Amino acid sequence: QVQPVPSGGGSVQAGGSLRLSCPTSGYTSSTNCVGWFRQAPGKLREGVASIDTSNRQTVYVDSVKGRFTISQDNEKNTLTLQMNSLKPEDTAMYSCAAAKKNYWTTTCLLLPLGDDWGQGTQVTVSS
Protein backbone atom coordinates (compact mmCIF):
# COMPACT_ATOMS: atom_id res chain seq x y z
CA GLN A 1 0.00 0.00 0.00
CA VAL A 2 1.03 3.60 -0.49
CA GLN A 3 2.86 5.07 2.48
CA PRO A 4 1.21 8.15 3.97
CA VAL A 5 2.94 11.49 3.49
CA PRO A 6 3.32 13.48 6.70
CA SER A 7 3.29 17.24 7.00
CA GLY A 8 3.99 19.89 9.59
CA GLY A 9 7.77 19.87 9.70
CA GLY A 10 9.83 23.02 9.72
CA SER A 11 12.63 24.93 11.37
CA VAL A 12 12.34 26.08 14.97
CA GLN A 13 14.61 27.20 17.75
CA ALA A 14 15.33 25.00 20.72
CA GLY A 15 12.42 25.03 23.11
CA GLY A 16 9.90 25.52 20.35
CA SER A 17 7.03 23.30 19.23
CA LEU A 18 5.84 21.62 16.08
CA ARG A 19 2.85 19.44 15.29
CA LEU A 20 3.25 16.76 12.67
CA SER A 21 0.26 15.21 10.91
CA CYS A 22 -0.04 12.05 8.90
CA PRO A 23 -3.16 11.16 6.88
CA THR A 24 -4.10 7.55 7.50
CA SER A 25 -7.22 7.30 5.36
CA GLY A 26 -6.92 4.14 3.29
CA TYR A 27 -3.79 3.09 5.19
CA THR A 28 -4.11 0.00 7.33
CA SER A 29 -1.83 -1.63 9.85
CA SER A 30 -2.22 -5.35 10.38
CA THR A 31 -1.05 -4.88 13.98
CA ASN A 32 -3.28 -1.85 14.75
CA CYS A 33 -0.03 -0.09 15.62
CA VAL A 34 1.12 3.03 13.84
CA GLY A 35 4.01 5.21 14.75
CA TRP A 36 6.42 7.99 14.04
CA PHE A 37 10.00 7.28 13.05
CA ARG A 38 12.91 9.60 12.43
CA GLN A 39 16.28 9.49 10.77
CA ALA A 40 19.02 12.03 11.21
CA PRO A 41 21.87 12.33 8.71
CA GLY A 42 24.44 9.61 9.28
CA LYS A 43 22.30 7.82 11.85
CA LEU A 44 20.03 4.83 11.85
CA ARG A 45 16.30 5.31 11.73
CA GLU A 46 14.71 5.15 15.18
CA GLY A 47 11.19 4.80 16.45
CA VAL A 48 9.94 7.87 18.28
CA ALA A 49 6.41 6.97 19.32
CA SER A 50 3.75 4.43 18.49
CA ILE A 51 0.07 4.03 19.29
CA ASP A 52 -2.36 1.15 19.25
CA THR A 53 -5.35 2.50 17.33
CA SER A 54 -7.67 0.00 19.00
CA ASN A 55 -7.04 1.09 22.60
CA ARG A 56 -4.96 4.31 22.36
CA GLN A 57 -2.07 2.72 24.26
CA THR A 58 1.12 4.64 23.51
CA VAL A 59 4.85 3.96 23.60
CA TYR A 60 7.67 6.51 23.49
CA VAL A 61 11.42 6.37 23.15
CA ASP A 62 13.02 7.61 26.37
CA SER A 63 14.52 10.70 24.77
CA VAL A 64 11.11 12.21 23.96
CA LYS A 65 9.06 11.15 26.97
CA GLY A 66 7.30 14.11 28.51
CA ARG A 67 7.91 16.25 25.43
CA PHE A 68 6.16 14.46 22.55
CA THR A 69 2.58 13.22 22.36
CA ILE A 70 1.26 10.84 19.74
CA SER A 71 -2.45 10.67 19.02
CA GLN A 72 -4.80 9.14 16.50
CA ASP A 73 -8.05 10.78 15.39
CA ASN A 74 -10.06 7.98 13.81
CA GLU A 75 -12.83 10.34 12.64
CA LYS A 76 -10.37 12.53 10.78
CA ASN A 77 -8.10 9.60 9.87
CA THR A 78 -5.09 11.51 11.08
CA LEU A 79 -2.08 10.50 13.12
CA THR A 80 -0.40 13.39 14.89
CA LEU A 81 2.79 13.99 16.82
CA GLN A 82 2.82 17.05 19.06
CA MET A 83 6.43 17.97 19.76
CA ASN A 84 7.19 20.41 22.56
CA SER A 85 10.44 21.58 24.11
CA LEU A 86 12.29 20.64 20.97
CA LYS A 87 16.02 20.07 21.15
CA PRO A 88 18.70 20.21 18.42
CA GLU A 89 19.05 16.44 18.72
CA ASP A 90 15.43 16.12 17.53
CA THR A 91 16.55 17.31 14.11
CA ALA A 92 15.69 14.58 11.61
CA MET A 93 13.42 13.49 8.81
CA TYR A 94 10.20 12.24 10.36
CA SER A 95 7.99 9.58 8.80
CA CYS A 96 4.85 7.74 9.81
CA ALA A 97 4.26 4.05 9.23
CA ALA A 98 2.77 0.89 10.62
CA ALA A 99 4.59 -0.52 13.62
CA LYS A 100 5.22 -3.98 14.99
CA LYS A 101 3.45 -5.36 18.03
CA ASN A 102 4.65 -7.55 20.88
CA TYR A 103 1.83 -10.03 20.94
CA TRP A 104 3.03 -11.44 24.27
CA THR A 105 2.54 -8.11 26.05
CA THR A 106 0.06 -6.79 23.45
CA THR A 107 1.95 -3.51 23.25
CA CYS A 108 3.10 -1.66 20.19
CA LEU A 109 6.80 -1.52 19.49
CA LEU A 110 9.01 1.25 18.19
CA LEU A 111 9.89 -0.87 15.19
CA PRO A 112 8.47 -0.43 11.70
CA LEU A 113 6.34 -3.22 10.32
CA GLY A 114 7.87 -2.93 6.87
CA ASP A 115 10.82 -1.34 5.16
CA ASP A 116 9.02 0.72 2.55
CA TRP A 117 9.42 4.38 3.38
CA GLY A 118 7.59 7.17 1.67
CA GLN A 119 8.27 10.87 1.80
CA GLY A 120 8.96 12.30 5.25
CA THR A 121 8.82 15.76 6.72
CA GLN A 122 11.98 17.54 7.85
CA VAL A 123 12.28 18.88 11.38
CA THR A 124 15.22 21.17 12.10
CA VAL A 125 15.88 22.52 15.58
CA SER A 126 18.53 25.17 16.01
CA SER A 127 20.27 26.00 19.28
Tab-separated table of C-alpha atoms in Angstrom:
chain	number	residue	atom	x	y	z
A	1	GLN	CA	0.000	0.000	0.000
A	2	VAL	CA	1.027	3.601	-0.486
A	3	GLN	CA	2.863	5.066	2.475
A	4	PRO	CA	1.210	8.148	3.974
A	5	VAL	CA	2.941	11.486	3.493
A	6	PRO	CA	3.324	13.484	6.697
A	7	SER	CA	3.289	17.243	7.003
A	8	GLY	CA	3.991	19.891	9.595
A	9	GLY	CA	7.766	19.874	9.702
A	10	GLY	CA	9.826	23.023	9.720
A	11	SER	CA	12.625	24.933	11.372
A	12	VAL	CA	12.335	26.084	14.969
A	13	GLN	CA	14.609	27.197	17.746
A	14	ALA	CA	15.331	24.996	20.717
A	15	GLY	CA	12.418	25.030	23.113
A	16	GLY	CA	9.898	25.517	20.347
A	17	SER	CA	7.027	23.296	19.232
A	18	LEU	CA	5.836	21.623	16.075
A	19	ARG	CA	2.850	19.441	15.287
A	20	LEU	CA	3.246	16.758	12.673
A	21	SER	CA	0.265	15.214	10.908
A	22	CYS	CA	-0.045	12.052	8.899
A	23	PRO	CA	-3.156	11.159	6.883
A	24	THR	CA	-4.099	7.548	7.504
A	25	SER	CA	-7.222	7.300	5.355
A	26	GLY	CA	-6.919	4.136	3.293
A	27	TYR	CA	-3.795	3.091	5.191
A	28	THR	CA	-4.114	0.004	7.333
A	29	SER	CA	-1.831	-1.631	9.852
A	30	SER	CA	-2.216	-5.350	10.376
A	31	THR	CA	-1.045	-4.882	13.985
A	32	ASN	CA	-3.279	-1.855	14.752
A	33	CYS	CA	-0.031	-0.095	15.621
A	34	VAL	CA	1.122	3.029	13.836
A	35	GLY	CA	4.015	5.207	14.748
A	36	TRP	CA	6.423	7.991	14.044
A	37	PHE	CA	9.999	7.280	13.047
A	38	ARG	CA	12.906	9.600	12.427
A	39	GLN	CA	16.276	9.486	10.772
A	40	ALA	CA	19.021	12.033	11.213
A	41	PRO	CA	21.871	12.333	8.712
A	42	GLY	CA	24.439	9.611	9.280
A	43	LYS	CA	22.296	7.824	11.851
A	44	LEU	CA	20.031	4.831	11.852
A	45	ARG	CA	16.298	5.305	11.730
A	46	GLU	CA	14.710	5.153	15.181
A	47	GLY	CA	11.193	4.801	16.452
A	48	VAL	CA	9.940	7.868	18.283
A	49	ALA	CA	6.411	6.974	19.322
A	50	SER	CA	3.750	4.434	18.493
A	51	ILE	CA	0.069	4.029	19.292
A	52	ASP	CA	-2.362	1.145	19.246
A	53	THR	CA	-5.346	2.501	17.331
A	54	SER	CA	-7.670	0.001	18.999
A	55	ASN	CA	-7.044	1.087	22.604
A	56	ARG	CA	-4.963	4.306	22.364
A	57	GLN	CA	-2.072	2.720	24.260
A	58	THR	CA	1.124	4.642	23.508
A	59	VAL	CA	4.854	3.959	23.605
A	60	TYR	CA	7.672	6.512	23.485
A	61	VAL	CA	11.417	6.366	23.147
A	62	ASP	CA	13.018	7.606	26.366
A	63	SER	CA	14.524	10.696	24.769
A	64	VAL	CA	11.113	12.206	23.956
A	65	LYS	CA	9.058	11.145	26.969
A	66	GLY	CA	7.304	14.110	28.512
A	67	ARG	CA	7.913	16.247	25.428
A	68	PHE	CA	6.164	14.462	22.554
A	69	THR	CA	2.579	13.225	22.362
A	70	ILE	CA	1.262	10.842	19.737
A	71	SER	CA	-2.450	10.665	19.021
A	72	GLN	CA	-4.801	9.136	16.496
A	73	ASP	CA	-8.047	10.782	15.385
A	74	ASN	CA	-10.062	7.984	13.813
A	75	GLU	CA	-12.827	10.343	12.644
A	76	LYS	CA	-10.370	12.527	10.778
A	77	ASN	CA	-8.104	9.596	9.874
A	78	THR	CA	-5.090	11.514	11.084
A	79	LEU	CA	-2.076	10.501	13.123
A	80	THR	CA	-0.400	13.393	14.889
A	81	LEU	CA	2.786	13.993	16.821
A	82	GLN	CA	2.822	17.046	19.063
A	83	MET	CA	6.426	17.966	19.763
A	84	ASN	CA	7.187	20.412	22.557
A	85	SER	CA	10.443	21.582	24.115
A	86	LEU	CA	12.291	20.640	20.974
A	87	LYS	CA	16.023	20.073	21.151
A	88	PRO	CA	18.695	20.210	18.424
A	89	GLU	CA	19.049	16.440	18.718
A	90	ASP	CA	15.430	16.117	17.532
A	91	THR	CA	16.553	17.309	14.111
A	92	ALA	CA	15.694	14.583	11.614
A	93	MET	CA	13.423	13.486	8.807
A	94	TYR	CA	10.204	12.239	10.365
A	95	SER	CA	7.985	9.578	8.804
A	96	CYS	CA	4.848	7.742	9.814
A	97	ALA	CA	4.262	4.053	9.232
A	98	ALA	CA	2.767	0.887	10.618
A	99	ALA	CA	4.591	-0.517	13.620
A	100	LYS	CA	5.224	-3.980	14.991
A	101	LYS	CA	3.451	-5.356	18.034
A	102	ASN	CA	4.652	-7.547	20.877
A	103	TYR	CA	1.826	-10.028	20.942
A	104	TRP	CA	3.033	-11.443	24.271
A	105	THR	CA	2.542	-8.110	26.053
A	106	THR	CA	0.056	-6.793	23.453
A	107	THR	CA	1.947	-3.509	23.251
A	108	CYS	CA	3.101	-1.661	20.190
A	109	LEU	CA	6.799	-1.520	19.493
A	110	LEU	CA	9.014	1.252	18.187
A	111	LEU	CA	9.888	-0.874	15.191
A	112	PRO	CA	8.469	-0.425	11.704
A	113	LEU	CA	6.340	-3.220	10.324
A	114	GLY	CA	7.868	-2.930	6.866
A	115	ASP	CA	10.822	-1.336	5.163
A	116	ASP	CA	9.022	0.722	2.548
A	117	TRP	CA	9.424	4.384	3.385
A	118	GLY	CA	7.592	7.171	1.666
A	119	GLN	CA	8.266	10.871	1.797
A	120	GLY	CA	8.957	12.296	5.247
A	121	THR	CA	8.820	15.759	6.716
A	122	GLN	CA	11.976	17.538	7.851
A	123	VAL	CA	12.279	18.885	11.383
A	124	THR	CA	15.221	21.170	12.097
A	125	VAL	CA	15.879	22.522	15.577
A	126	SER	CA	18.533	25.168	16.013
A	127	SER	CA	20.267	25.998	19.283
